Coordinates of C-alpha atoms in Angstrom, one line a residue:
M1 CA -118.0 -78.2 -0.1
N2 CA -117.0 -77.4 3.5
C3 CA -120.1 -79.4 4.7
G4 CA -119.0 -82.5 2.6
R5 CA -115.4 -82.3 4.0
A6 CA -116.8 -82.2 7.6
V7 CA -118.9 -85.3 6.9
M8 CA -115.9 -87.2 5.5
W9 CA -113.8 -86.1 8.5
L10 CA -116.4 -87.3 11.0
T11 CA -116.9 -90.6 9.1
G12 CA -113.1 -91.2 9.1
R13 CA -113.0 -90.6 12.8
R14 CA -115.7 -93.1 13.4
W15 CA -113.9 -95.8 11.3
L16 CA -110.7 -94.9 13.1
S17 CA -112.4 -95.4 16.4
V18 CA -113.8 -98.8 15.4
L19 CA -110.4 -99.8 14.1
V20 CA -108.7 -98.9 17.3
Q21 CA -111.4 -100.7 19.4
E22 CA -110.9 -103.9 17.3
C23 CA -107.1 -103.7 17.8
L24 CA -107.6 -103.4 21.5
N25 CA -109.9 -106.5 21.5
L26 CA -107.4 -108.5 19.6
R27 CA -104.7 -107.5 22.1
R28 CA -106.9 -108.5 25.0
L29 CA -107.6 -112.0 23.4
S30 CA -103.9 -112.5 22.7
F31 CA -102.9 -111.5 26.2
A32 CA -105.5 -113.7 27.8
G33 CA -104.3 -116.7 25.7
T34 CA -100.7 -116.0 26.7
C35 CA -101.5 -115.8 30.4
G36 CA -103.7 -118.9 30.2
G37 CA -100.7 -120.8 28.7
H38 CA -98.3 -119.6 31.4
K39 CA -100.9 -120.4 34.1
G40 CA -101.3 -123.9 32.6
R41 CA -97.6 -124.5 32.7
M42 CA -97.3 -123.2 36.3
A43 CA -100.3 -125.4 37.4
E44 CA -98.8 -128.5 35.9
T45 CA -95.3 -128.2 37.2
P46 CA -95.9 -128.9 40.9
S47 CA -98.0 -132.1 40.1
I48 CA -95.2 -133.4 37.8
E49 CA -92.6 -132.7 40.4
A50 CA -94.7 -134.4 43.0
E51 CA -95.2 -137.4 40.8
A52 CA -91.4 -137.6 40.1
A53 CA -90.7 -137.3 43.8
S54 CA -93.2 -140.0 44.7
E55 CA -91.5 -142.4 42.2
L56 CA -88.1 -141.6 43.7
R57 CA -89.4 -142.4 47.2
A58 CA -91.1 -145.6 46.1
P59 CA -89.3 -148.8 47.1
T60 CA -87.8 -150.7 44.2
Q61 CA -89.7 -153.9 43.2
Q62 CA -88.1 -156.2 41.2
N63 CA -90.3 -156.7 39.4
G64 CA -91.9 -157.8 37.8
D65 CA -94.0 -156.9 38.8
T66 CA -92.3 -155.0 39.0
G67 CA -94.6 -157.5 38.6
G68 CA -93.4 -158.3 37.5
H69 CA -92.5 -157.3 39.6
A70 CA -92.2 -157.8 38.1
T71 CA -89.8 -157.4 41.2
D72 CA -89.4 -158.4 40.4
E73 CA -92.0 -159.5 40.4
R74 CA -92.4 -156.6 37.2
T75 CA -90.4 -157.5 38.9
P76 CA -89.4 -156.1 40.7
G77 CA -91.1 -152.6 38.5
R78 CA -93.2 -152.7 35.3
P79 CA -95.6 -149.7 35.0
E80 CA -99.2 -150.3 35.3
P81 CA -101.6 -148.0 33.5
A82 CA -103.8 -145.7 35.5
G83 CA -107.5 -146.2 35.4
A84 CA -110.0 -144.2 33.4
G85 CA -111.3 -140.9 34.6
V86 CA -108.0 -138.9 34.9
E87 CA -108.8 -135.2 35.1
P88 CA -107.3 -133.1 32.3
A89 CA -104.5 -130.8 33.4
P90 CA -105.0 -127.0 33.2
G91 CA -104.0 -125.5 29.9
D92 CA -105.4 -128.2 27.7
G93 CA -106.9 -125.7 25.2
K94 CA -110.5 -126.5 26.2
P95 CA -113.0 -123.7 25.6
A96 CA -113.8 -121.5 28.6
T97 CA -117.1 -122.2 30.3
G98 CA -119.8 -119.8 29.1
S99 CA -117.8 -118.6 26.2
G100 CA -118.9 -119.0 22.6
E101 CA -115.3 -118.6 21.3
Q102 CA -112.5 -121.2 21.3
A103 CA -109.7 -119.9 23.5
P104 CA -106.2 -120.2 22.0
A105 CA -104.6 -123.5 22.9
A106 CA -102.0 -123.2 25.6
A107 CA -98.4 -124.1 24.8
P108 CA -97.5 -127.6 26.0
G109 CA -96.2 -127.8 29.5
P110 CA -93.3 -129.8 30.8
G111 CA -93.6 -133.5 30.0
K112 CA -96.5 -132.8 27.5
R113 CA -96.3 -133.6 23.8
K114 CA -98.1 -131.7 21.0
K115 CA -101.0 -133.7 19.7
R116 CA -100.4 -134.6 16.1
R117 CA -102.8 -135.9 13.6
G118 CA -101.4 -138.8 11.6
A119 CA -101.4 -139.1 7.9
T120 CA -104.0 -141.3 6.3
G121 CA -103.5 -144.9 7.3
E122 CA -100.8 -144.0 9.9
R123 CA -101.1 -145.7 13.3
I124 CA -101.8 -143.2 16.1
V125 CA -100.3 -143.9 19.6
P126 CA -102.5 -142.7 22.5
P127 CA -100.7 -140.5 25.1
P128 CA -99.1 -142.5 28.1
K129 CA -101.3 -142.9 31.1
K130 CA -100.3 -141.6 34.5
R131 CA -98.4 -144.1 36.6
R132 CA -99.6 -144.8 40.1
A133 CA -97.5 -143.1 42.8
G134 CA -95.5 -145.7 44.6
V135 CA -95.4 -149.4 44.2
S136 CA -97.4 -151.7 46.4
F137 CA -99.4 -154.9 46.3
G138 CA -103.0 -155.3 47.3
D139 CA -105.8 -157.9 47.5
E140 CA -106.2 -158.0 43.7
H141 CA -102.6 -159.1 43.4
F142 CA -102.7 -161.6 46.3
A143 CA -105.8 -163.2 44.8
E144 CA -104.1 -164.1 41.5
T145 CA -103.5 -167.7 42.7
S146 CA -103.1 -169.8 45.9
Y147 CA -100.5 -172.0 47.6
Y148 CA -100.4 -175.7 48.3
F149 CA -97.9 -177.7 50.3
E150 CA -96.3 -180.9 49.2
G151 CA -93.2 -182.8 50.3
G152 CA -92.0 -180.1 52.6
L153 CA -92.3 -177.4 49.9
R154 CA -94.5 -174.4 49.4
K155 CA -95.8 -174.4 45.9
V156 CA -97.8 -171.9 43.8
R157 CA -100.6 -173.0 41.5
P158 CA -99.9 -171.9 37.9
Y159 CA -101.7 -168.7 37.0
Y160 CA -102.3 -166.2 34.1
F161 CA -100.3 -163.0 34.4
D162 CA -100.0 -159.8 32.3
F163 CA -96.5 -158.5 31.7
Q164 CA -96.9 -154.8 30.9
T165 CA -94.5 -152.2 29.7
Y166 CA -94.2 -149.0 27.7
C167 CA -92.0 -149.0 24.6
K168 CA -88.4 -148.4 25.6
G169 CA -86.4 -145.9 23.6
R170 CA -84.2 -148.6 22.1
W171 CA -87.3 -150.3 20.7
V172 CA -88.6 -147.3 18.8
G173 CA -88.5 -148.0 15.0
H174 CA -88.1 -151.7 15.4
S175 CA -90.7 -154.4 14.9
L176 CA -92.1 -156.5 17.6
L177 CA -90.5 -159.5 15.9
H178 CA -87.1 -157.8 16.4
V179 CA -87.7 -157.0 20.0
F180 CA -88.9 -160.5 20.9
S181 CA -86.0 -162.1 19.1
T182 CA -83.3 -159.9 20.8
E183 CA -84.6 -159.1 24.2
F184 CA -87.2 -161.7 25.2
R185 CA -85.5 -165.0 24.5
A186 CA -87.3 -166.9 27.2
Q187 CA -89.5 -168.4 24.4
P188 CA -88.8 -169.1 20.7
L189 CA -90.3 -166.8 18.1
A190 CA -92.7 -169.6 17.2
Y191 CA -94.3 -169.1 20.7
Y192 CA -94.9 -165.4 20.1
E193 CA -96.4 -166.1 16.7
A194 CA -98.7 -168.6 18.4
A195 CA -99.5 -166.0 21.1
V196 CA -100.6 -163.5 18.5
R197 CA -103.0 -166.0 16.9
A198 CA -104.3 -166.9 20.3
G199 CA -104.9 -163.2 21.1
R200 CA -102.5 -162.9 24.0
L201 CA -100.4 -160.0 22.8
H202 CA -101.9 -156.5 23.0
L203 CA -100.5 -153.1 21.8
N204 CA -102.3 -150.1 23.2
E205 CA -105.0 -152.5 24.4
E206 CA -105.6 -153.7 20.8
P207 CA -104.9 -157.3 19.9
V208 CA -101.6 -157.6 17.9
Q209 CA -102.3 -159.0 14.4
D210 CA -98.8 -159.2 13.0
L211 CA -95.4 -159.2 14.7
S212 CA -94.0 -157.1 11.9
I213 CA -95.7 -154.0 13.4
V214 CA -93.2 -151.2 14.0
L215 CA -93.1 -149.8 17.5
K216 CA -93.5 -146.1 18.3
D217 CA -92.7 -143.9 21.3
N218 CA -95.3 -144.4 24.1
D219 CA -96.6 -147.7 22.7
F220 CA -98.0 -149.8 25.6
L221 CA -97.4 -153.6 25.3
R222 CA -99.3 -156.3 27.3
N223 CA -98.3 -159.9 27.1
T224 CA -100.5 -162.5 28.9
V225 CA -98.5 -165.6 30.0
H226 CA -99.1 -168.7 31.9
R227 CA -96.8 -168.3 34.9
H228 CA -95.1 -171.0 37.0
E229 CA -93.0 -170.3 40.1
P230 CA -90.3 -172.5 41.6
P231 CA -91.1 -174.1 44.9
V232 CA -89.6 -172.8 48.2
T233 CA -89.3 -174.3 51.6
A234 CA -92.6 -174.9 53.5
E235 CA -91.1 -173.4 56.6
P236 CA -93.5 -170.6 57.8
V237 CA -92.5 -166.9 57.8
R238 CA -92.7 -166.3 61.6
L239 CA -93.4 -162.8 63.1
L240 CA -90.7 -161.8 65.6
A241 CA -92.1 -158.4 66.5
E242 CA -94.7 -155.9 65.3
N243 CA -95.5 -152.3 66.4
E244 CA -96.9 -149.2 64.9
D245 CA -93.7 -148.6 63.0
M246 CA -92.2 -151.9 62.0
V247 CA -92.8 -155.6 61.3
V248 CA -89.9 -158.0 62.0
V249 CA -89.9 -161.6 60.7
D250 CA -87.7 -164.7 60.7
K251 CA -87.2 -165.3 57.0
P252 CA -86.7 -168.9 56.0
S253 CA -84.0 -169.8 53.5
S254 CA -84.9 -170.1 49.8
I255 CA -87.7 -167.4 49.9
P256 CA -86.9 -164.0 48.2
V257 CA -87.8 -160.9 50.0
H258 CA -89.8 -159.3 47.2
P259 CA -90.9 -160.2 43.6
C260 CA -88.0 -160.8 41.3
G261 CA -87.3 -163.1 38.3
R262 CA -89.6 -166.1 38.4
F263 CA -90.7 -165.4 42.0
R264 CA -93.9 -163.4 42.8
H265 CA -96.2 -165.2 45.2
N266 CA -93.4 -167.3 46.7
T267 CA -91.9 -164.2 48.3
V268 CA -91.9 -162.8 51.8
I269 CA -93.9 -159.7 50.7
F270 CA -96.7 -161.8 49.2
I271 CA -96.7 -164.4 52.0
L272 CA -97.1 -161.7 54.6
G273 CA -99.9 -160.1 52.6
K274 CA -101.8 -163.3 51.9
E275 CA -101.3 -165.1 55.3
H276 CA -100.8 -162.2 57.8
Q277 CA -102.8 -159.4 56.0
L278 CA -99.7 -157.2 56.3
K279 CA -99.7 -154.9 53.2
E280 CA -97.7 -152.0 51.8
L281 CA -94.6 -152.8 53.7
H282 CA -91.2 -151.2 53.0
P283 CA -88.1 -153.6 53.2
L284 CA -85.5 -151.9 55.4
H285 CA -82.6 -154.1 54.3
R286 CA -81.8 -157.0 52.0
L287 CA -81.2 -160.7 52.6
D288 CA -80.1 -163.0 49.8
R289 CA -82.8 -165.5 48.8
L290 CA -80.8 -168.4 50.4
T291 CA -80.1 -166.5 53.6
S292 CA -82.4 -166.9 56.6
G293 CA -83.0 -164.8 59.7
V294 CA -84.0 -161.3 60.9
L295 CA -85.8 -159.3 58.2
M296 CA -87.2 -155.9 59.0
F297 CA -90.0 -153.9 57.3
A298 CA -91.3 -150.4 57.9
K299 CA -95.0 -149.7 57.9
T300 CA -94.6 -146.2 56.5
A301 CA -92.3 -144.3 54.1
A302 CA -91.3 -141.9 57.0
V303 CA -90.1 -144.8 59.2
S304 CA -88.3 -146.3 56.2
E305 CA -86.4 -143.1 55.5
R306 CA -85.4 -142.8 59.1
I307 CA -84.0 -146.3 59.3
H308 CA -82.2 -146.0 55.9
E309 CA -80.6 -142.8 57.2
Q310 CA -79.3 -144.8 60.2
V311 CA -77.9 -147.4 57.8
R312 CA -76.1 -144.7 55.8
D313 CA -74.7 -143.3 59.0
R314 CA -73.4 -146.8 60.1
Q315 CA -75.7 -146.7 63.2
L316 CA -76.9 -150.3 62.6
E317 CA -75.1 -153.3 64.0
K318 CA -75.6 -156.6 62.1
E319 CA -74.6 -160.0 63.2
Y320 CA -74.8 -163.2 61.2
V321 CA -73.9 -166.8 61.9
C322 CA -72.7 -169.4 59.4
R323 CA -71.1 -172.9 59.1
V324 CA -68.0 -173.0 57.0
E325 CA -65.6 -175.6 55.6
G326 CA -62.7 -176.8 57.8
E327 CA -61.2 -175.4 61.1
F328 CA -61.6 -171.6 61.2
P329 CA -58.9 -169.8 63.3
T330 CA -59.7 -169.3 66.9
E331 CA -58.6 -165.7 67.0
E332 CA -60.7 -162.9 65.5
V333 CA -60.2 -162.4 61.8
T334 CA -60.9 -159.1 59.9
C335 CA -61.1 -159.2 56.1
K336 CA -60.9 -155.9 54.2
E337 CA -60.7 -157.2 50.6
P338 CA -62.5 -155.1 48.0
I339 CA -65.3 -156.9 46.2
L340 CA -66.2 -156.6 42.5
V341 CA -69.4 -157.6 40.8
V342 CA -68.6 -160.1 38.0
S343 CA -72.1 -160.3 36.7
Y344 CA -75.3 -158.5 37.9
K345 CA -77.4 -160.9 35.7
V346 CA -76.0 -164.1 37.2
G347 CA -75.3 -162.5 40.6
V348 CA -71.7 -163.4 41.1
C349 CA -68.9 -161.4 42.8
R350 CA -65.3 -161.9 43.7
V351 CA -62.4 -160.2 45.4
D352 CA -60.6 -157.7 43.1
T353 CA -58.5 -154.6 43.7
R354 CA -60.9 -152.7 41.3
G355 CA -63.9 -153.5 43.6
K356 CA -65.6 -151.5 46.3
P357 CA -64.1 -151.3 49.8
C358 CA -65.5 -153.9 52.3
E359 CA -64.8 -155.0 55.8
T360 CA -66.1 -158.1 57.7
V361 CA -65.1 -159.3 61.2
F362 CA -65.2 -163.0 61.9
Q363 CA -65.1 -165.0 65.2
R364 CA -65.2 -168.8 65.5
L365 CA -67.9 -170.1 67.9
S366 CA -67.3 -173.9 67.6
Y367 CA -65.6 -176.6 65.6
N368 CA -67.0 -180.2 65.3
G369 CA -63.9 -181.8 63.6
H370 CA -65.1 -181.1 60.0
S371 CA -66.7 -177.7 59.9
S372 CA -66.8 -174.5 62.0
V373 CA -69.6 -172.2 63.2
V374 CA -68.5 -168.6 62.7
R375 CA -70.0 -165.3 63.9
C376 CA -69.8 -162.6 61.2
R377 CA -70.1 -158.8 61.6
P378 CA -70.2 -157.0 58.2
L379 CA -69.2 -153.4 58.7
T380 CA -70.2 -152.6 55.1
G381 CA -73.1 -153.8 53.0
R382 CA -71.8 -155.2 49.7
T383 CA -73.5 -157.9 47.7
H384 CA -72.6 -161.4 48.9
Q385 CA -69.9 -159.7 51.2
I386 CA -69.8 -162.4 53.9
R387 CA -69.8 -165.3 51.4
V388 CA -67.1 -163.8 49.2
H389 CA -64.8 -162.9 52.1
L390 CA -65.2 -166.4 53.6
Q391 CA -64.3 -167.9 50.2
F392 CA -61.2 -165.7 50.0
L393 CA -60.1 -166.8 53.5
G394 CA -60.4 -170.5 52.3
H395 CA -63.4 -171.3 54.5
P396 CA -66.4 -171.0 52.2
I397 CA -69.9 -171.7 53.6
L398 CA -70.3 -175.4 53.8
N399 CA -73.2 -175.7 51.3
D400 CA -72.9 -172.4 49.4
P401 CA -74.0 -173.3 45.8
I402 CA -72.0 -170.5 44.2
Y403 CA -68.9 -169.7 46.3
N404 CA -68.1 -173.3 47.3
S405 CA -68.4 -174.6 43.7
V406 CA -65.8 -176.5 41.7
A407 CA -66.3 -174.0 39.0
W408 CA -63.9 -171.7 40.8
G409 CA -61.0 -174.1 40.2
P410 CA -59.1 -176.5 42.5
S411 CA -58.6 -174.0 45.3
R412 CA -62.2 -172.7 45.0
G413 CA -61.2 -169.1 45.0
R414 CA -59.0 -169.2 48.1
G415 CA -56.7 -166.1 48.3
G416 CA -58.5 -164.7 45.2
H417 CA -56.8 -167.3 43.0
I418 CA -59.2 -168.1 40.1
P419 CA -57.4 -169.7 37.2
K420 CA -59.9 -168.6 34.5
T421 CA -61.4 -165.5 33.0
D422 CA -64.7 -164.1 34.3
E423 CA -66.4 -165.4 31.1
Q424 CA -65.2 -168.9 31.7
L425 CA -66.2 -168.7 35.4
L426 CA -69.7 -167.7 34.6
R427 CA -70.1 -170.3 31.8
D428 CA -68.8 -173.0 34.2
L429 CA -71.2 -172.0 37.0
V430 CA -74.2 -171.9 34.7
A431 CA -73.3 -175.3 33.2
E432 CA -73.0 -176.8 36.7
H433 CA -76.4 -175.6 37.8
Q434 CA -78.0 -176.3 34.4
A435 CA -76.9 -179.9 34.8
K436 CA -78.4 -180.0 38.3
Q437 CA -81.6 -178.2 37.2
S438 CA -80.9 -175.6 39.8
L439 CA -80.5 -172.4 37.7
D440 CA -82.9 -170.7 40.2
V441 CA -79.9 -170.6 42.6
L442 CA -78.4 -168.1 40.1
D443 CA -81.7 -166.3 39.7
L444 CA -81.8 -167.5 36.1
C445 CA -84.1 -169.6 33.9
E446 CA -83.4 -171.4 30.7
G447 CA -84.6 -168.5 28.6
D448 CA -82.1 -166.1 30.2
L449 CA -79.1 -168.0 28.8
S450 CA -77.3 -166.2 26.0
P451 CA -74.9 -168.0 23.7
G452 CA -72.0 -166.6 25.8
L453 CA -73.3 -168.2 29.0
S454 CA -74.2 -171.6 27.6
D455 CA -72.7 -173.7 24.9
T456 CA -75.1 -176.5 25.4
T457 CA -78.0 -177.5 23.1
A458 CA -81.3 -175.6 23.0
P459 CA -83.2 -175.6 26.3
S460 CA -85.5 -178.5 26.7
S461 CA -88.4 -176.0 27.5
E462 CA -88.4 -174.8 23.9
L463 CA -91.1 -176.5 21.8
G464 CA -90.7 -177.0 18.1
K465 CA -92.6 -174.8 15.7
D466 CA -94.8 -177.7 14.4
C467 CA -95.8 -178.5 17.9
L468 CA -96.7 -174.9 18.6
E469 CA -98.8 -174.8 15.5
E470 CA -100.9 -177.6 16.8
L471 CA -101.1 -176.1 20.2
T472 CA -102.3 -172.8 18.8
A473 CA -105.3 -174.4 17.1
S474 CA -106.1 -176.0 20.4
A475 CA -105.8 -172.7 22.2
Q476 CA -108.2 -171.0 19.8
K477 CA -110.8 -173.7 20.5
M478 CA -110.4 -172.9 24.2
D479 CA -111.5 -169.3 23.5
G480 CA -113.0 -168.7 26.9
A481 CA -110.0 -170.2 28.7
V482 CA -107.5 -168.2 26.7
E483 CA -109.1 -164.8 26.4
A484 CA -111.0 -164.7 29.7
A485 CA -108.5 -166.7 31.8
P486 CA -107.2 -163.7 33.9
Q487 CA -110.7 -162.5 34.7
D488 CA -111.9 -166.1 35.5
L489 CA -108.9 -166.6 37.7
D490 CA -109.7 -163.4 39.7
K491 CA -113.2 -164.6 40.3
M492 CA -112.2 -168.1 41.3
A493 CA -109.4 -166.8 43.6
L494 CA -111.9 -164.5 45.4
A495 CA -114.5 -167.3 45.7
P496 CA -112.5 -170.5 45.8
G497 CA -115.5 -172.5 47.0
N498 CA -117.2 -172.0 43.7
A499 CA -114.3 -173.4 41.7
T500 CA -114.9 -176.8 40.2
E501 CA -112.3 -179.4 39.6
T502 CA -112.5 -178.7 35.9
D503 CA -111.9 -175.0 36.4
A504 CA -108.8 -175.7 38.4
V505 CA -107.4 -178.0 35.7
N506 CA -108.2 -175.4 33.0
K507 CA -106.2 -172.6 34.7
E508 CA -103.3 -174.9 35.8
M509 CA -102.8 -176.3 32.3
D510 CA -102.3 -174.1 29.3
P511 CA -102.0 -175.3 25.6
L512 CA -99.3 -172.7 24.8
C513 CA -97.2 -173.1 28.0
A514 CA -94.1 -175.1 27.5
E515 CA -93.6 -175.3 31.3
C516 CA -96.8 -177.3 31.6
R517 CA -95.3 -180.1 29.6
L518 CA -92.1 -180.4 31.6
V519 CA -91.7 -182.8 34.4
R520 CA -89.3 -181.2 36.9
Q521 CA -87.9 -183.0 39.8
D522 CA -88.7 -181.2 43.1
P523 CA -85.7 -180.2 45.2
L524 CA -85.3 -181.7 48.6
P525 CA -86.2 -179.3 51.4
Q526 CA -82.6 -179.6 52.8
D527 CA -81.3 -178.5 49.4
L528 CA -83.0 -175.2 49.8
V529 CA -81.1 -174.3 53.0
M530 CA -77.8 -172.4 53.0
F531 CA -75.9 -172.2 56.3
L532 CA -76.0 -168.4 56.6
H533 CA -78.4 -166.8 59.1
A534 CA -79.1 -163.2 60.1
L535 CA -79.0 -163.5 63.9
R536 CA -79.3 -160.0 65.2
Y537 CA -80.1 -156.4 64.0
K538 CA -79.5 -153.5 66.4
G539 CA -80.1 -149.8 66.0
P540 CA -81.0 -146.7 68.0
G541 CA -83.9 -147.8 70.2
F542 CA -84.4 -151.3 68.8
E543 CA -82.7 -154.7 68.8
Y544 CA -84.1 -157.9 67.3
F545 CA -82.9 -161.5 67.5
S546 CA -83.7 -164.7 65.6
P547 CA -83.3 -168.1 67.2
M548 CA -80.1 -170.0 66.4
P549 CA -80.7 -172.5 63.6
A550 CA -80.3 -176.2 64.1
W551 CA -77.2 -176.4 61.9
A552 CA -75.4 -173.9 64.1
Q553 CA -75.8 -176.0 67.3
D554 CA -72.6 -177.4 68.8
D555 CA -73.7 -181.0 68.5
W556 CA -74.9 -180.8 64.9
Q557 CA -73.4 -183.4 62.6
E558 CA -73.4 -183.6 58.8
D559 CA -75.4 -186.3 57.2

């Protein structure tokens, strides 16, 4: 009996030993998994912070390109997906090398989402792709199309372009039909239905089959369009100076600095890249599209930050020259009226006590009996500051299409007297330029006009649904031209000598493009010039001048 008890006791000890060992193994596995999860989170954090910092440092593109860009010309900023081959971050829950067991999946780190298997038939959204750090334009963008010159104007050949965006928070849970009808009114819904049938709309790189599809978080939308740009002056962008830090140019009037709205290739950034091989430049200050003169770019982010710090510390001196209505006072005039933005969309400001503080110093240089040439020194940098202050003083710029307009009333805004509401003012400005076919002056196109801005009939660029039905059938027959147009464009742009006349016609005419069927009257080159010129920029260790324009000469006479 004692022998039997001893055997049972020894057997119990062996089982106890085995049980303790198994518990220890389980604890080791659990501890390893926990440490792996923390390590994954720690490893991911610096890269995410670095990516966020790089996006904050990146210059804004409007656009469109962001290209447009967005800028925009997104404008000026639509995200472009990263290419394939992105390395997985640590802590993905992949099995360790050489181990036959699946390690426990690490907890999701910052910015990561748990992968979820959808129910049967549910649409699965792929995770968002990493964005490229910074925003710049390279040869692949410059090769999208080419320029031609006609009647004193620089023109861009129509081209195919992909507008790309991730689903915005306010779109989640809504159908594509709803989003297009509420936020993308540049075309009627019939156009988007035709675009679906022609295979031009993609969701997560898959062709959209039905506009009733409901959007989810992280959905990636791509819309291929046939893009037309307004003409600008044929005046060249002249280099004033270039060194290892900066590029300084003499910007002609009518050319935007960077992609924005309908402008992409007809911008200073693209002209410098295509014609002067100057790429990845950082604009150091802003000039309105209609303003000419000194425009500075940094070649590196470090130089850009240094100059912007000087701007913030008021170390830069800016000097402009303009030609204004009437006889400006001979003595120096300082205007300190605050300026309020009436509409960011239309780009209109006015003097208002609720506005931001501003200060501009004016000095008359000459008077020819009808108009005066005035030197302007803005001590602050508000939008349209010089133009708004001159309007307030009763001497608007002679040919300013916004602040010397009859839409402001009989006194044209002198002394801040505007006998109408902001809504009435905007509506009258839009109506005036719509009648003149000059909405580009307001950085608008017909599709941007909401019912509040325009009480006129439907824009002439909108085609009827029946017409679009016929065009869709035509587009589907042009399978190669519709589906492969962007790729064919790239090849032809890189090797223009191989392009035939038929190829050029195919890419410049598109069966779904309403713009292709419009006959627009070209502006006269003199209509693209506003009499406001950036004459001089001076800072610590640099000073750049631009030649005085012809309209600022003492002997200049109006036509």
